[in-house]
Amino acid sequence: MIKPRSWLPTPLLSILLLIVWLLLVSSVSFAHILLGSLLAIVIPLLNRRFWDVQPSVKKPWKLVRYGLRVLGDIIRANLQVSWLILNPWRRMRPAFVEYPLMLEDRFTITLLANTITLTPGTVSANLRMDGRTLLIHALDVPNEQALIDEIRERYEQPLKEIYEC
Amino acid sequence: MNWYVFLEGLISVLLIAGGAFAFIGSLGMAHLRDFYMRLHGPTKATTLGIGCMLSASMIYFGVTKGEPVMQEMLITLFLFITAPVSAHLLAKTGLHLKLKYADKTRGCPDEIHTEDVGEKPVLHPDKGH
Amino acid sequence: MLDTALWISLALILMALMLNVYRMTVGPSMPDRLLALDTMYVNSIALIVLMGLWLNSKTYFEAALLIAMLGFISTVAVCKYLLRGDIIE
């Protein structure tokens, strides 16, 4: 379990910054790790005021598993969408679907919306002002309820377990 | 020797797959019927295409330079983080400008309200502001 | 084999860029043109990566990274302008 502390308000962002720094200089020497860690601590402190309070990650391993699952789904989604675009006899059934959100935190909603955009045939179009429904445009939906159930089961439930339970 | 042939084949396959995905994404953008459907091609297919191409480049330089090259991961990571954000913003803009959607689209959304984007008056670009 | 793959890939990317230009000139609305421009940015990254492979040099990596960042930021800025009528408030 990763807990935010006063000198480390956003642990995930710090880890990401360190990784990005190491990739940018493309070396893993001790000096670069030191400099990268320093930057990863100082930069979030400097722009802390721009961020909402982030929920803490309760189960980091589930987050990794979630990432891998999304990666697999991205490839599947691409094959599906490519087939839809290339198939000349396709009959698309586009639809706007209103997805009732279970998540309440803004950060997790952002993660969910990004996941939805990257995966099968769906783009998240708008988050209503009350933060309760997400408008989704989908390329080919035979059944709206099935789509909602799939998103809830595959993505929202794990996110809720990781961040909020 | 065999190992190099295998790697060369892998790089070639990744390059062609990347090009094909990028092309399919642009094709979808060029010939689908309404804006919201066009949005699907570039956000998914093109992003994955670039991912494939960058992996090919990564493997190639890793083999020829003899050391692991990870820099290309950075562009892939950046694109995978930013592509959904810009797609979401574009979809929101489309809804806000009340773009038409194809008739067979089911479930019509209430058009986006002014309070969803803030109170500022929004100039319409097509009306010569 | 690698040369052939490179040429095929190059041809596909060029066709993709042409389709983008078509959508950008024809595009019935502003977001359509913006989407085409965003896709052109991404496709030009692919073009630069291919060029790096062709010339067997890693110098073009930074250019690709800069184009990725500029593309994202300009798309967001124009979207925000269309949504709010202002970019920095």
GROMACS .gro file of C-alpha atoms in nm:
model
  383
    1MET     CA    1   0.000   0.000   0.000
    2ILE     CA    2   0.138   0.335  -0.108
    3LYS     CA    3   0.048   0.625   0.115
    4PRO     CA    4   0.087   0.991   0.021
    5ARG     CA    5   0.299   1.183   0.269
    6SER     CA    6   0.352   1.553   0.314
    7TRP     CA    7   0.681   1.550   0.125
    8LEU     CA    8   0.546   1.308  -0.136
    9PRO     CA    9   0.191   1.419  -0.219
   10THR     CA   10   0.152   1.211  -0.536
   11PRO     CA   11   0.353   0.888  -0.517
   12LEU     CA   12   0.243   0.749  -0.854
   13LEU     CA   13   0.333   1.072  -1.032
   14SER     CA   14   0.674   1.067  -0.865
   15ILE     CA   15   0.741   0.712  -0.981
   16LEU     CA   16   0.632   0.805  -1.333
   17LEU     CA   17   0.859   1.111  -1.333
   18LEU     CA   18   1.155   0.901  -1.221
   19ILE     CA   19   1.091   0.646  -1.496
   20VAL     CA   20   1.053   0.920  -1.756
   21TRP     CA   21   1.379   1.083  -1.648
   22LEU     CA   22   1.568   0.753  -1.666
   23LEU     CA   23   1.423   0.684  -2.012
   24LEU     CA   24   1.511   1.034  -2.131
   25VAL     CA   25   1.877   1.015  -2.035
   26SER     CA   26   1.871   0.640  -2.121
   27SER     CA   27   2.103   0.530  -1.845
   28VAL     CA   28   2.055   0.376  -1.503
   29SER     CA   29   2.375   0.498  -1.338
   30PHE     CA   30   2.357   0.587  -0.972
   31ALA     CA   31   2.397   0.961  -1.035
   32HIS     CA   32   2.102   0.969  -1.273
   33ILE     CA   33   1.882   0.775  -1.032
   34LEU     CA   34   1.973   1.025  -0.761
   35LEU     CA   35   1.902   1.327  -0.981
   36GLY     CA   36   1.582   1.166  -1.108
   37SER     CA   37   1.457   1.098  -0.756
   38LEU     CA   38   1.534   1.456  -0.657
   39LEU     CA   39   1.334   1.586  -0.954
   40ALA     CA   40   1.055   1.338  -0.883
   41ILE     CA   41   1.023   1.478  -0.533
   42VAL     CA   42   1.070   1.847  -0.612
   43ILE     CA   43   0.843   1.878  -0.918
   44PRO     CA   44   0.523   1.744  -0.749
   45LEU     CA   45   0.594   1.971  -0.451
   46LEU     CA   46   0.621   2.274  -0.678
   47ASN     CA   47   0.295   2.216  -0.864
   48ARG     CA   48   0.101   2.057  -0.580
   49ARG     CA   49  -0.153   2.339  -0.583
   50PHE     CA   50  -0.276   2.241  -0.932
   51TRP     CA   51  -0.371   1.890  -0.828
   52ASP     CA   52  -0.678   1.759  -0.658
   53VAL     CA   53  -0.617   1.538  -0.360
   54GLN     CA   54  -0.543   1.196  -0.503
   55PRO     CA   55  -0.676   0.878  -0.350
   56SER     CA   56  -0.415   0.638  -0.223
   57VAL     CA   57  -0.347   0.312  -0.400
   58LYS     CA   58  -0.470   0.035  -0.176
   59LYS     CA   59  -0.349  -0.258  -0.386
   60PRO     CA   60  -0.053  -0.180  -0.615
   61TRP     CA   61  -0.040  -0.530  -0.763
   62LYS     CA   62  -0.397  -0.509  -0.877
   63LEU     CA   63  -0.307  -0.183  -1.049
   64VAL     CA   64  -0.033  -0.362  -1.243
   65ARG     CA   65  -0.276  -0.638  -1.338
   66TYR     CA   66  -0.529  -0.378  -1.446
   67GLY     CA   67  -0.267  -0.211  -1.667
   68LEU     CA   68  -0.182  -0.540  -1.836
   69ARG     CA   69  -0.549  -0.618  -1.893
   70VAL     CA   70  -0.603  -0.275  -2.051
   71LEU     CA   71  -0.302  -0.331  -2.276
   72GLY     CA   72  -0.449  -0.660  -2.397
   73ASP     CA   73  -0.786  -0.495  -2.453
   74ILE     CA   74  -0.625  -0.215  -2.655
   75ILE     CA   75  -0.490  -0.469  -2.905
   76ARG     CA   76  -0.825  -0.650  -2.920
   77ALA     CA   77  -1.006  -0.319  -2.964
   78ASN     CA   78  -0.779  -0.223  -3.251
   79LEU     CA   79  -0.839  -0.544  -3.438
   80GLN     CA   80  -1.215  -0.498  -3.391
   81VAL     CA   81  -1.215  -0.136  -3.506
   82SER     CA   82  -0.988  -0.213  -3.801
   83TRP     CA   83  -1.223  -0.489  -3.909
   84LEU     CA   84  -1.520  -0.253  -3.880
   85ILE     CA   85  -1.345   0.008  -4.093
   86LEU     CA   86  -1.216  -0.232  -4.358
   87ASN     CA   87  -1.517  -0.462  -4.396
   88PRO     CA   88  -1.719  -0.323  -4.689
   89TRP     CA   89  -2.036  -0.506  -4.584
   90ARG     CA   90  -2.025  -0.373  -4.235
   91ARG     CA   91  -2.341  -0.249  -4.073
   92MET     CA   92  -2.242  -0.024  -3.793
   93ARG     CA   93  -2.480   0.043  -3.512
   94PRO     CA   94  -2.343   0.360  -3.353
   95ALA     CA   95  -2.502   0.480  -3.033
   96PHE     CA   96  -2.469   0.730  -2.756
   97VAL     CA   97  -2.483   0.548  -2.425
   98GLU     CA   98  -2.526   0.714  -2.089
   99TYR     CA   99  -2.316   0.531  -1.838
  100PRO     CA  100  -2.416   0.575  -1.473
  101LEU     CA  101  -2.098   0.603  -1.268
  102MET     CA  102  -2.034   0.423  -0.944
  103LEU     CA  103  -1.701   0.591  -0.881
  104GLU     CA  104  -1.708   0.919  -0.700
  105ASP     CA  105  -1.353   1.044  -0.699
  106ARG     CA  106  -1.253   1.271  -0.986
  107PHE     CA  107  -0.914   1.110  -1.034
  108THR     CA  108  -1.055   0.759  -1.069
  109ILE     CA  109  -1.325   0.887  -1.304
  110THR     CA  110  -1.049   1.032  -1.521
  111LEU     CA  111  -0.872   0.696  -1.526
  112LEU     CA  112  -1.195   0.520  -1.619
  113ALA     CA  113  -1.271   0.768  -1.898
  114ASN     CA  114  -0.922   0.725  -2.044
  115THR     CA  115  -0.956   0.347  -2.031
  116ILE     CA  116  -1.293   0.363  -2.204
  117THR     CA  117  -1.151   0.576  -2.483
  118LEU     CA  118  -0.863   0.337  -2.545
  119THR     CA  119  -1.069   0.017  -2.548
  120PRO     CA  120  -1.328  -0.153  -2.772
  121GLY     CA  121  -1.511   0.085  -3.002
  122THR     CA  122  -1.597   0.344  -2.740
  123VAL     CA  123  -1.504   0.708  -2.682
  124SER     CA  124  -1.599   0.887  -2.364
  125ALA     CA  125  -1.755   1.211  -2.482
  126ASN     CA  126  -1.868   1.406  -2.182
  127LEU     CA  127  -1.883   1.393  -1.807
  128ARG     CA  128  -2.200   1.559  -1.688
  129MET     CA  129  -2.156   1.847  -1.450
  130ASP     CA  130  -2.299   1.656  -1.153
  131GLY     CA  131  -2.030   1.390  -1.201
  132ARG     CA  132  -2.275   1.101  -1.207
  133THR     CA  133  -2.311   1.005  -1.573
  134LEU     CA  134  -2.057   0.963  -1.846
  135LEU     CA  135  -2.169   1.002  -2.205
  136ILE     CA  136  -2.009   0.738  -2.426
  137HIS     CA  137  -2.015   0.717  -2.803
  138ALA     CA  138  -1.975   0.364  -2.932
  139LEU     CA  139  -1.911   0.250  -3.286
  140ASP     CA  140  -2.103  -0.073  -3.289
  141VAL     CA  141  -2.343  -0.167  -3.008
  142PRO     CA  142  -2.593  -0.447  -3.045
  143ASN     CA  143  -2.715  -0.394  -2.691
  144GLU     CA  144  -2.659  -0.093  -2.468
  145GLN     CA  145  -2.713  -0.274  -2.139
  146ALA     CA  146  -2.454  -0.537  -2.227
  147LEU     CA  147  -2.198  -0.263  -2.297
  148ILE     CA  148  -2.268  -0.095  -1.965
  149ASP     CA  149  -2.239  -0.425  -1.780
  150GLU     CA  150  -1.913  -0.510  -1.953
  151ILE     CA  151  -1.753  -0.177  -1.867
  152ARG     CA  152  -1.875  -0.203  -1.510
  153GLU     CA  153  -1.740  -0.553  -1.465
  154ARG     CA  154  -1.411  -0.522  -1.652
  155TYR     CA  155  -1.293  -0.173  -1.561
  156GLU     CA  156  -1.497   0.005  -1.300
  157GLN     CA  157  -1.506  -0.274  -1.044
  158PRO     CA  158  -1.126  -0.326  -1.041
  159LEU     CA  159  -1.069   0.051  -1.022
  160LYS     CA  160  -1.304   0.072  -0.729
  161GLU     CA  161  -1.120  -0.211  -0.557
  162ILE     CA  162  -0.782  -0.053  -0.621
  163TYR     CA  163  -0.867   0.295  -0.502
  164GLU     CA  164  -1.180   0.317  -0.299
  165CYS     CA  165  -1.291  -0.002  -0.129
  166MET     CA  166   2.276  -1.652  -3.757
  167ASN     CA  167   1.922  -1.787  -3.737
  168TRP     CA  168   1.853  -1.558  -3.448
  169TYR     CA  169   1.924  -1.252  -3.663
  170VAL     CA  170   1.695  -1.373  -3.938
  171PHE     CA  171   1.420  -1.417  -3.683
  172LEU     CA  172   1.474  -1.068  -3.541
  173GLU     CA  173   1.476  -0.915  -3.888
  174GLY     CA  174   1.146  -1.085  -3.963
  175LEU     CA  175   1.000  -0.959  -3.636
  176ILE     CA  176   1.109  -0.602  -3.710
  177SER     CA  177   0.964  -0.622  -4.061
  178VAL     CA  178   0.632  -0.756  -3.935
  179LEU     CA  179   0.612  -0.484  -3.670
  180LEU     CA  180   0.694  -0.211  -3.925
  181ILE     CA  181   0.430  -0.329  -4.171
  182ALA     CA  182   0.171  -0.378  -3.895
  183GLY     CA  183   0.242  -0.027  -3.769
  184GLY     CA  184   0.204   0.123  -4.115
  185ALA     CA  185  -0.114  -0.076  -4.175
  186PHE     CA  186  -0.270   0.034  -3.846
  187ALA     CA  187  -0.183   0.400  -3.911
  188PHE     CA  188  -0.331   0.373  -4.260
  189ILE     CA  189  -0.649   0.205  -4.134
  190GLY     CA  190  -0.694   0.478  -3.875
  191SER     CA  191  -0.665   0.750  -4.138
  192LEU     CA  192  -0.890   0.555  -4.373
  193GLY     CA  193  -1.155   0.539  -4.104
  194MET     CA  194  -1.121   0.911  -4.053
  195ALA     CA  195  -1.155   0.977  -4.423
  196HIS     CA  196  -1.459   0.770  -4.507
  197LEU     CA  197  -1.683   0.722  -4.205
  198ARG     CA  198  -2.003   0.917  -4.198
  199ASP     CA  199  -2.018   1.153  -3.904
  200PHE     CA  200  -1.766   1.323  -3.678
  201TYR     CA  201  -1.820   1.101  -3.376
  202MET     CA  202  -1.757   0.788  -3.580
  203ARG     CA  203  -1.451   0.942  -3.741
  204LEU     CA  204  -1.309   1.000  -3.397
  205HIS     CA  205  -1.271   0.626  -3.340
  206GLY     CA  206  -1.015   0.555  -3.612
  207PRO     CA  207  -0.731   0.791  -3.521
  208THR     CA  208  -0.759   0.753  -3.145
  209LYS     CA  209  -0.717   0.377  -3.145
  210ALA     CA  210  -0.567   0.244  -3.464
  211THR     CA  211  -0.316   0.521  -3.524
  212THR     CA  212  -0.191   0.515  -3.166
  213LEU     CA  213  -0.132   0.141  -3.177
  214GLY     CA  214   0.033   0.179  -3.519
  215ILE     CA  215   0.287   0.421  -3.380
  216GLY     CA  216   0.335   0.185  -3.084
  217CYS     CA  217   0.424  -0.100  -3.321
  218MET     CA  218   0.658   0.119  -3.523
  219LEU     CA  219   0.840   0.246  -3.217
  220SER     CA  220   0.881  -0.111  -3.087
  221ALA     CA  221   1.035  -0.204  -3.423
  222SER     CA  222   1.276   0.088  -3.397
  223MET     CA  223   1.356  -0.011  -3.038
  224ILE     CA  224   1.440  -0.371  -3.134
  225TYR     CA  225   1.643  -0.257  -3.437
  226PHE     CA  226   1.862  -0.015  -3.246
  227GLY     CA  227   1.886  -0.261  -2.958
  228VAL     CA  228   2.029  -0.524  -3.192
  229THR     CA  229   2.259  -0.303  -3.398
  230LYS     CA  230   2.398  -0.103  -3.105
  231GLY     CA  231   2.420  -0.412  -2.887
  232GLU     CA  232   2.261  -0.253  -2.582
  233PRO     CA  233   1.897  -0.217  -2.478
  234VAL     CA  234   1.744   0.106  -2.606
  235MET     CA  235   1.446   0.225  -2.408
  236GLN     CA  236   1.403   0.585  -2.526
  237GLU     CA  237   1.131   0.499  -2.775
  238MET     CA  238   0.919   0.376  -2.486
  239LEU     CA  239   0.891   0.739  -2.383
  240ILE     CA  240   0.707   0.844  -2.699
  241THR     CA  241   0.482   0.538  -2.678
  242LEU     CA  242   0.399   0.614  -2.315
  243PHE     CA  243   0.333   0.979  -2.395
  244LEU     CA  244   0.104   0.896  -2.687
  245PHE     CA  245  -0.091   0.638  -2.490
  246ILE     CA  246  -0.148   0.887  -2.211
  247THR     CA  247  -0.240   1.184  -2.431
  248ALA     CA  248  -0.446   1.019  -2.707
  249PRO     CA  249  -0.757   0.959  -2.490
  250VAL     CA  250  -0.737   1.309  -2.347
  251SER     CA  251  -0.738   1.479  -2.683
  252ALA     CA  252  -1.011   1.242  -2.808
  253HIS     CA  253  -1.228   1.330  -2.511
  254LEU     CA  254  -1.174   1.702  -2.568
  255LEU     CA  255  -1.252   1.668  -2.938
  256ALA     CA  256  -1.572   1.477  -2.866
  257LYS     CA  257  -1.671   1.741  -2.614
  258THR     CA  258  -1.604   2.015  -2.867
  259GLY     CA  259  -1.812   1.832  -3.125
  260LEU     CA  260  -2.104   1.803  -2.885
  261HIS     CA  261  -2.068   2.166  -2.788
  262LEU     CA  262  -2.075   2.285  -3.149
  263LYS     CA  263  -2.381   2.061  -3.197
  264LEU     CA  264  -2.236   1.865  -3.486
  265LYS     CA  265  -2.481   1.639  -3.662
  266TYR     CA  266  -2.460   1.265  -3.610
  267ALA     CA  267  -2.575   0.992  -3.848
  268ASP     CA  268  -2.946   0.923  -3.834
  269LYS     CA  269  -2.909   0.562  -3.730
  270THR     CA  270  -2.725   0.661  -3.413
  271ARG     CA  271  -2.933   0.543  -3.121
  272GLY     CA  272  -2.979   0.730  -2.798
  273CYS     CA  273  -2.970   1.103  -2.860
  274PRO     CA  274  -2.781   1.299  -2.596
  275ASP     CA  275  -2.916   1.624  -2.461
  276GLU     CA  276  -2.688   1.872  -2.624
  277ILE     CA  277  -2.414   1.992  -2.398
  278HIS     CA  278  -2.526   2.266  -2.163
  279THR     CA  279  -2.354   2.596  -2.111
  280GLU     CA  280  -2.277   2.515  -1.749
  281ASP     CA  281  -2.081   2.211  -1.862
  282VAL     CA  282  -1.816   2.428  -2.023
  283GLY     CA  283  -1.840   2.737  -1.806
  284GLU     CA  284  -2.018   3.068  -1.827
  285LYS     CA  285  -1.797   3.248  -2.075
  286PRO     CA  286  -1.973   3.333  -2.399
  287VAL     CA  287  -1.838   3.110  -2.670
  288LEU     CA  288  -1.762   3.255  -3.008
  289HIS     CA  289  -1.865   3.050  -3.303
  290PRO     CA  290  -1.574   3.013  -3.546
  291ASP     CA  291  -1.788   2.958  -3.853
  292LYS     CA  292  -1.979   3.280  -3.812
  293GLY     CA  293  -1.692   3.517  -3.860
  294HIS     CA  294  -1.604   3.620  -3.506
  295MET     CA  295   1.380  -0.794  -4.613
  296LEU     CA  296   1.411  -0.493  -4.387
  297ASP     CA  297   1.439  -0.258  -4.683
  298THR     CA  298   1.120  -0.392  -4.839
  299ALA     CA  299   0.933  -0.364  -4.510
  300LEU     CA  300   1.057  -0.008  -4.472
  301TRP     CA  301   0.934   0.086  -4.819
  302ILE     CA  302   0.593  -0.073  -4.766
  303SER     CA  303   0.556   0.100  -4.433
  304LEU     CA  304   0.663   0.431  -4.586
  305ALA     CA  305   0.404   0.396  -4.862
  306LEU     CA  306   0.129   0.320  -4.610
  307ILE     CA  307   0.220   0.621  -4.397
  308LEU     CA  308   0.227   0.846  -4.704
  309MET     CA  309  -0.120   0.729  -4.805
  310ALA     CA  310  -0.240   0.791  -4.451
  311LEU     CA  311  -0.101   1.145  -4.466
  312MET     CA  312  -0.278   1.205  -4.797
  313LEU     CA  313  -0.608   1.091  -4.646
  314ASN     CA  314  -0.547   1.329  -4.358
  315VAL     CA  315  -0.490   1.617  -4.597
  316TYR     CA  316  -0.811   1.524  -4.776
  317ARG     CA  317  -1.008   1.533  -4.452
  318MET     CA  318  -0.844   1.858  -4.351
  319THR     CA  319  -0.940   2.037  -4.672
  320VAL     CA  320  -1.286   1.883  -4.709
  321GLY     CA  321  -1.377   1.848  -4.340
  322PRO     CA  322  -1.722   1.999  -4.302
  323SER     CA  323  -1.660   2.132  -3.953
  324MET     CA  324  -1.387   2.273  -3.735
  325PRO     CA  325  -1.340   1.966  -3.509
  326ASP     CA  326  -1.302   1.749  -3.819
  327ARG     CA  327  -1.011   1.960  -3.936
  328LEU     CA  328  -0.864   1.957  -3.588
  329LEU     CA  329  -0.887   1.579  -3.573
  330ALA     CA  330  -0.715   1.554  -3.911
  331LEU     CA  331  -0.436   1.783  -3.791
  332ASP     CA  332  -0.390   1.578  -3.474
  333THR     CA  333  -0.365   1.258  -3.677
  334MET     CA  334  -0.116   1.425  -3.909
  335TYR     CA  335   0.106   1.500  -3.612
  336VAL     CA  336   0.099   1.136  -3.507
  337ASN     CA  337   0.165   1.015  -3.862
  338SER     CA  338   0.457   1.252  -3.899
  339ILE     CA  339   0.609   1.098  -3.585
  340ALA     CA  340   0.591   0.765  -3.767
  341LEU     CA  341   0.758   0.925  -4.069
  342ILE     CA  342   1.043   1.053  -3.853
  343VAL     CA  343   1.091   0.714  -3.687
  344LEU     CA  344   1.111   0.553  -4.031
  345MET     CA  345   1.364   0.813  -4.138
  346GLY     CA  346   1.573   0.734  -3.831
  347LEU     CA  347   1.565   0.364  -3.926
  348TRP     CA  348   1.653   0.442  -4.287
  349LEU     CA  349   1.950   0.660  -4.198
  350ASN     CA  350   2.045   0.432  -3.908
  351SER     CA  351   2.072   0.723  -3.669
  352LYS     CA  352   1.917   0.799  -3.332
  353THR     CA  353   1.936   1.177  -3.364
  354TYR     CA  354   1.579   1.204  -3.485
  355PHE     CA  355   1.436   1.071  -3.163
  356GLU     CA  356   1.426   1.412  -2.996
  357ALA     CA  357   1.246   1.562  -3.295
  358ALA     CA  358   0.979   1.292  -3.270
  359LEU     CA  359   0.935   1.359  -2.898
  360LEU     CA  360   0.901   1.734  -2.958
  361ILE     CA  361   0.645   1.680  -3.232
  362ALA     CA  362   0.443   1.452  -3.002
  363MET     CA  363   0.435   1.719  -2.731
  364LEU     CA  364   0.358   2.008  -2.968
  365GLY     CA  365   0.079   1.807  -3.130
  366PHE     CA  366  -0.092   1.730  -2.801
  367ILE     CA  367  -0.062   2.081  -2.664
  368SER     CA  368  -0.184   2.252  -2.979
  369THR     CA  369  -0.482   2.017  -3.007
  370VAL     CA  370  -0.580   2.084  -2.648
  371ALA     CA  371  -0.535   2.459  -2.694
  372VAL     CA  372  -0.757   2.478  -3.003
  373CYS     CA  373  -1.018   2.252  -2.840
  374LYS     CA  374  -1.023   2.476  -2.537
  375TYR     CA  375  -1.060   2.780  -2.760
  376LEU     CA  376  -1.358   2.624  -2.936
  377LEU     CA  377  -1.513   2.523  -2.605
  378ARG     CA  378  -1.457   2.834  -2.399
  379GLY     CA  379  -1.362   3.109  -2.642
  380ASP     CA  380  -1.037   3.156  -2.453
  381ILE     CA  381  -0.725   2.954  -2.388
  382ILE     CA  382  -0.564   3.091  -2.074
  383GLU     CA  383  -0.814   3.231  -1.827
   0.00000   0.00000   0.00000
